[in-house]
Amino acid sequence: MSEEKKIGGRAFGGELNVEEFIAQQVALIREQVGDGKVLLALSGGVDSSVVAALLIRAIGEQLVCVHVNHGLLRKGEPEQVIEVFRENLGANLIYVDATDRFLDKLANVSDPETKRKIIGEEFIRVFEEEASKLTDVKFLAQGTIYPDIIESEKGVKAHHNVGGLPEKLGFELVEPVKYLFKDEVRAVGEALGLPHSMVWRQPFPGPGLGVRCTGAITRDRLEAVRESDAILREEFAAAGLEGKIWQYFTVVPDIRTTGVVDGKRTDLWPVIIRAITSVDAMSAAAPRLDWELLERITRRIQSEVKGVSRVLYDMSPKPPATIEWE
Ligand code: XMP
């Protein structure tokens, strides 16, 4: 993005370049919070990461970030959050590995909406527990962006940020990017020095890999989702497709299919590759992927991921198919 790009204008008429926007928000944040402490649920997604970086610039260690690992993150994600925020930016970061808690709650639950509900509620519970251990925190920072506000006003969806954490926590909100669109948030993130892979991260659902491990989640099948997803991402990056394909991931459905291992017939899972091009996620198409790339990914998943026999490429456009499998 060029230096001259103006941001914030599309939403509220303020025409600022990225550096001016950052300086303005740093001043506003300092004015709002004074020497108070601010809490932030840092998922590692673009919006919360950019808000964290802005707040660190403004108030340093007065910001307390809480990164909850619900066990449904992609391979390497919690480590990246810790490295970028704690080690590189010196953030005051609380890391909570709540994997067992979430997976225990999700055991034997196969209905997609119930799974989502459990993940959402448990997230709030873990966050509240962490918040209650801290004293004198008055503010809660959130990565609300302008499309969230438009969508919740139109009633399209419950505002996932504000709706996510209960008002009863009694915090005053700090929402420094709420008048920005996604591309503007990314520009701010880049200017604040966040890594490219974090700023340009593909969309990732709040319930994480939980929606890609269909039916009742088991640890072994979840591991197959995580490992196959990591191979797919690695191969797409090596093929120069990162940033060119809207979203790509793998799904491991709760079905068994025959395979042959050491001469014996065995029941194993299929891995489904989902890759889509899109402009707004409302409609999507499967790109024509290079055949050799698909063969390489297939061979790697078959040999490196435990419990898998075959690999499929989902070519279904949306609609009628959705992007996720749930
Ligand atoms: P579907 O499957 O409905 O997905 O075609 C559309 C887009 O939304 C993403 N998605 C989510 N994003 N929180 C999010 O922030 C969620 O809970 C969620 N669920 C789905 C999905 O990955 C796709 O990009």
PDB file of N, CA, C and O in Angstrom, residues 19 29 34 47 56 69 72 92 94 103-104 108 119 127 133 159 201 209 214 223 241 251 262 268 270 274 280 291 300:
ATOM      1  N   GLU A  19       0.045   6.663   8.691  1.00  0.00           N
ATOM      2  CA  GLU A  19       0.821   7.168   9.830  1.00  0.00           C
ATOM      3  C   GLU A  19       0.017   8.191  10.635  1.00  0.00           C
ATOM      4  O   GLU A  19       0.073   8.208  11.867  1.00  0.00           O
ATOM      5  N   ILE A  29      -6.270   6.968  22.331  1.00  0.00           N
ATOM      6  CA  ILE A  29      -6.214   5.868  23.305  1.00  0.00           C
ATOM      7  C   ILE A  29      -5.628   6.392  24.629  1.00  0.00           C
ATOM      8  O   ILE A  29      -6.175   6.158  25.709  1.00  0.00           O
ATOM      9  N   GLY A  34      -5.852   6.975  30.025  1.00  0.00           N
ATOM     10  CA  GLY A  34      -4.958   7.563  31.029  1.00  0.00           C
ATOM     11  C   GLY A  34      -3.918   6.548  31.474  1.00  0.00           C
ATOM     12  O   GLY A  34      -3.244   5.943  30.645  1.00  0.00           O
ATOM     13  N   ASP A  47      -7.720  -8.514  13.012  1.00  0.00           N
ATOM     14  CA  ASP A  47      -8.268  -7.360  13.727  1.00  0.00           C
ATOM     15  C   ASP A  47      -7.735  -7.237  15.152  1.00  0.00           C
ATOM     16  O   ASP A  47      -7.286  -6.164  15.563  1.00  0.00           O
ATOM     17  N   ILE A  56      -0.197  -1.372  22.096  1.00  0.00           N
ATOM     18  CA  ILE A  56       1.169  -1.479  22.626  1.00  0.00           C
ATOM     19  C   ILE A  56       1.924  -0.191  22.305  1.00  0.00           C
ATOM     20  O   ILE A  56       2.628   0.370  23.139  1.00  0.00           O
ATOM     21  N   ASN A  69      -5.923 -20.460  23.869  1.00  0.00           N
ATOM     22  CA  ASN A  69      -5.791 -21.536  22.887  1.00  0.00           C
ATOM     23  C   ASN A  69      -6.880 -22.560  23.183  1.00  0.00           C
ATOM     24  O   ASN A  69      -6.818 -23.276  24.178  1.00  0.00           O
ATOM     25  N   LEU A  72      -8.193 -25.565  18.965  1.00  0.00           N
ATOM     26  CA  LEU A  72      -8.734 -25.701  17.613  1.00  0.00           C
ATOM     27  C   LEU A  72      -8.039 -24.725  16.666  1.00  0.00           C
ATOM     28  O   LEU A  72      -8.573 -24.372  15.614  1.00  0.00           O
ATOM     29  N   ASN A  92       2.498  -7.507  27.307  1.00  0.00           N
ATOM     30  CA  ASN A  92       2.106  -8.143  28.546  1.00  0.00           C
ATOM     31  C   ASN A  92       1.059  -9.192  28.142  1.00  0.00           C
ATOM     32  O   ASN A  92      -0.100  -8.876  27.959  1.00  0.00           O
ATOM     33  N   ILE A  94      -0.863 -12.918  28.473  1.00  0.00           N
ATOM     34  CA  ILE A  94      -1.198 -14.115  29.248  1.00  0.00           C
ATOM     35  C   ILE A  94      -1.621 -15.182  28.260  1.00  0.00           C
ATOM     36  O   ILE A  94      -2.542 -14.966  27.459  1.00  0.00           O
ATOM     37  N   LEU A 103     -11.847 -29.565  24.563  1.00  0.00           N
ATOM     38  CA  LEU A 103     -12.067 -30.867  23.937  1.00  0.00           C
ATOM     39  C   LEU A 103     -12.907 -31.778  24.822  1.00  0.00           C
ATOM     40  O   LEU A 103     -13.706 -32.571  24.322  1.00  0.00           O
ATOM     41  N   ASP A 104     -12.763 -31.642  26.135  1.00  0.00           N
ATOM     42  CA  ASP A 104     -13.617 -32.432  27.033  1.00  0.00           C
ATOM     43  C   ASP A 104     -15.075 -32.028  26.878  1.00  0.00           C
ATOM     44  O   ASP A 104     -15.969 -32.865  26.816  1.00  0.00           O
ATOM     45  N   ASN A 108     -18.118 -36.110  22.076  1.00  0.00           N
ATOM     46  CA  ASN A 108     -19.407 -36.731  21.697  1.00  0.00           C
ATOM     47  C   ASN A 108     -20.467 -35.745  21.226  1.00  0.00           C
ATOM     48  O   ASN A 108     -21.632 -36.124  21.086  1.00  0.00           O
ATOM     49  N   ILE A 119     -18.188 -23.854  22.131  1.00  0.00           N
ATOM     50  CA  ILE A 119     -16.898 -23.177  21.958  1.00  0.00           C
ATOM     51  C   ILE A 119     -17.016 -21.705  22.367  1.00  0.00           C
ATOM     52  O   ILE A 119     -16.190 -21.175  23.111  1.00  0.00           O
ATOM     53  N   PHE A 127     -12.095 -16.611  29.436  1.00  0.00           N
ATOM     54  CA  PHE A 127     -11.672 -15.205  29.419  1.00  0.00           C
ATOM     55  C   PHE A 127     -12.083 -14.500  30.711  1.00  0.00           C
ATOM     56  O   PHE A 127     -11.299 -13.763  31.306  1.00  0.00           O
ATOM     57  N   LYS A 133      -8.866 -12.556  37.600  1.00  0.00           N
ATOM     58  CA  LYS A 133      -7.600 -12.641  38.353  1.00  0.00           C
ATOM     59  C   LYS A 133      -6.854 -11.306  38.351  1.00  0.00           C
ATOM     60  O   LYS A 133      -5.910 -11.109  39.109  1.00  0.00           O
ATOM     61  N   HIS A 159     -23.279  -9.116  16.215  1.00  0.00           N
ATOM     62  CA  HIS A 159     -21.931  -8.577  16.141  1.00  0.00           C
ATOM     63  C   HIS A 159     -21.002  -9.487  16.926  1.00  0.00           C
ATOM     64  O   HIS A 159     -21.103  -9.603  18.135  1.00  0.00           O
ATOM     65  N   ARG A 201      -3.417 -12.867   6.739  1.00  0.00           N
ATOM     66  CA  ARG A 201      -3.959 -14.181   7.078  1.00  0.00           C
ATOM     67  C   ARG A 201      -5.295 -14.405   6.399  1.00  0.00           C
ATOM     68  O   ARG A 201      -6.128 -13.507   6.318  1.00  0.00           O
ATOM     69  N   LEU A 209     -10.615 -25.014  13.803  1.00  0.00           N
ATOM     70  CA  LEU A 209     -10.620 -26.308  13.128  1.00  0.00           C
ATOM     71  C   LEU A 209     -11.820 -27.153  13.550  1.00  0.00           C
ATOM     72  O   LEU A 209     -12.107 -28.171  12.930  1.00  0.00           O
ATOM     73  N   THR A 214     -15.618 -32.521  11.164  1.00  0.00           N
ATOM     74  CA  THR A 214     -17.084 -32.585  11.228  1.00  0.00           C
ATOM     75  C   THR A 214     -17.547 -33.675  12.196  1.00  0.00           C
ATOM     76  O   THR A 214     -16.815 -34.627  12.470  1.00  0.00           O
ATOM     77  N   GLU A 223      -6.121 -33.911  14.969  1.00  0.00           N
ATOM     78  CA  GLU A 223      -4.699 -33.865  14.615  1.00  0.00           C
ATOM     79  C   GLU A 223      -4.521 -34.067  13.114  1.00  0.00           C
ATOM     80  O   GLU A 223      -3.671 -33.427  12.479  1.00  0.00           O
ATOM     81  N   LEU A 241       1.098 -19.484  -4.125  1.00  0.00           N
ATOM     82  CA  LEU A 241      -0.352 -19.224  -4.150  1.00  0.00           C
ATOM     83  C   LEU A 241      -0.847 -18.431  -2.941  1.00  0.00           C
ATOM     84  O   LEU A 241      -1.997 -17.998  -2.915  1.00  0.00           O
ATOM     85  N   VAL A 251     -10.419 -30.578   5.379  1.00  0.00           N
ATOM     86  CA  VAL A 251     -11.524 -31.038   6.220  1.00  0.00           C
ATOM     87  C   VAL A 251     -11.338 -32.538   6.392  1.00  0.00           C
ATOM     88  O   VAL A 251     -10.961 -33.226   5.435  1.00  0.00           O
ATOM     89  N   ASP A 262       0.351 -51.922   4.900  1.00  0.00           N
ATOM     90  CA  ASP A 262       1.148 -53.142   5.085  1.00  0.00           C
ATOM     91  C   ASP A 262       0.363 -54.375   4.639  1.00  0.00           C
ATOM     92  O   ASP A 262       0.338 -55.399   5.335  1.00  0.00           O
ATOM     93  N   LEU A 268      -9.877 -45.997   7.262  1.00  0.00           N
ATOM     94  CA  LEU A 268      -9.161 -44.735   7.481  1.00  0.00           C
ATOM     95  C   LEU A 268     -10.040 -43.563   7.036  1.00  0.00           C
ATOM     96  O   LEU A 268     -11.077 -43.748   6.424  1.00  0.00           O
ATOM     97  N   PRO A 270     -10.907 -39.971   4.943  1.00  0.00           N
ATOM     98  CA  PRO A 270     -10.520 -39.187   3.772  1.00  0.00           C
ATOM     99  C   PRO A 270     -10.172 -37.758   4.216  1.00  0.00           C
ATOM    100  O   PRO A 270     -10.714 -37.273   5.206  1.00  0.00           O
ATOM    101  N   ARG A 274     -10.173 -28.022   0.454  1.00  0.00           N
ATOM    102  CA  ARG A 274     -11.111 -26.968   0.040  1.00  0.00           C
ATOM    103  C   ARG A 274     -10.276 -25.749  -0.294  1.00  0.00           C
ATOM    104  O   ARG A 274      -9.509 -25.265   0.571  1.00  0.00           O
ATOM    105  N   ASP A 280     -16.026 -11.813  -1.556  1.00  0.00           N
ATOM    106  CA  ASP A 280     -16.689 -11.420  -0.318  1.00  0.00           C
ATOM    107  C   ASP A 280     -17.196 -12.609   0.499  1.00  0.00           C
ATOM    108  O   ASP A 280     -17.950 -12.422   1.456  1.00  0.00           O
ATOM    109  N   TRP A 291      -2.111 -29.734 -11.486  1.00  0.00           N
ATOM    110  CA  TRP A 291      -2.290 -31.161 -11.184  1.00  0.00           C
ATOM    111  C   TRP A 291      -1.124 -31.720 -10.369  1.00  0.00           C
ATOM    112  O   TRP A 291      -1.316 -32.496  -9.434  1.00  0.00           O
ATOM    113  N   ARG A 300       1.922 -36.321   0.091  1.00  0.00           N
ATOM    114  CA  ARG A 300       2.424 -35.925   1.421  1.00  0.00           C
ATOM    115  C   ARG A 300       1.405 -36.220   2.508  1.00  0.00           C
ATOM    116  O   ARG A 300       1.749 -36.719   3.573  1.00  0.00           O
TER     117      ARG A 300
END
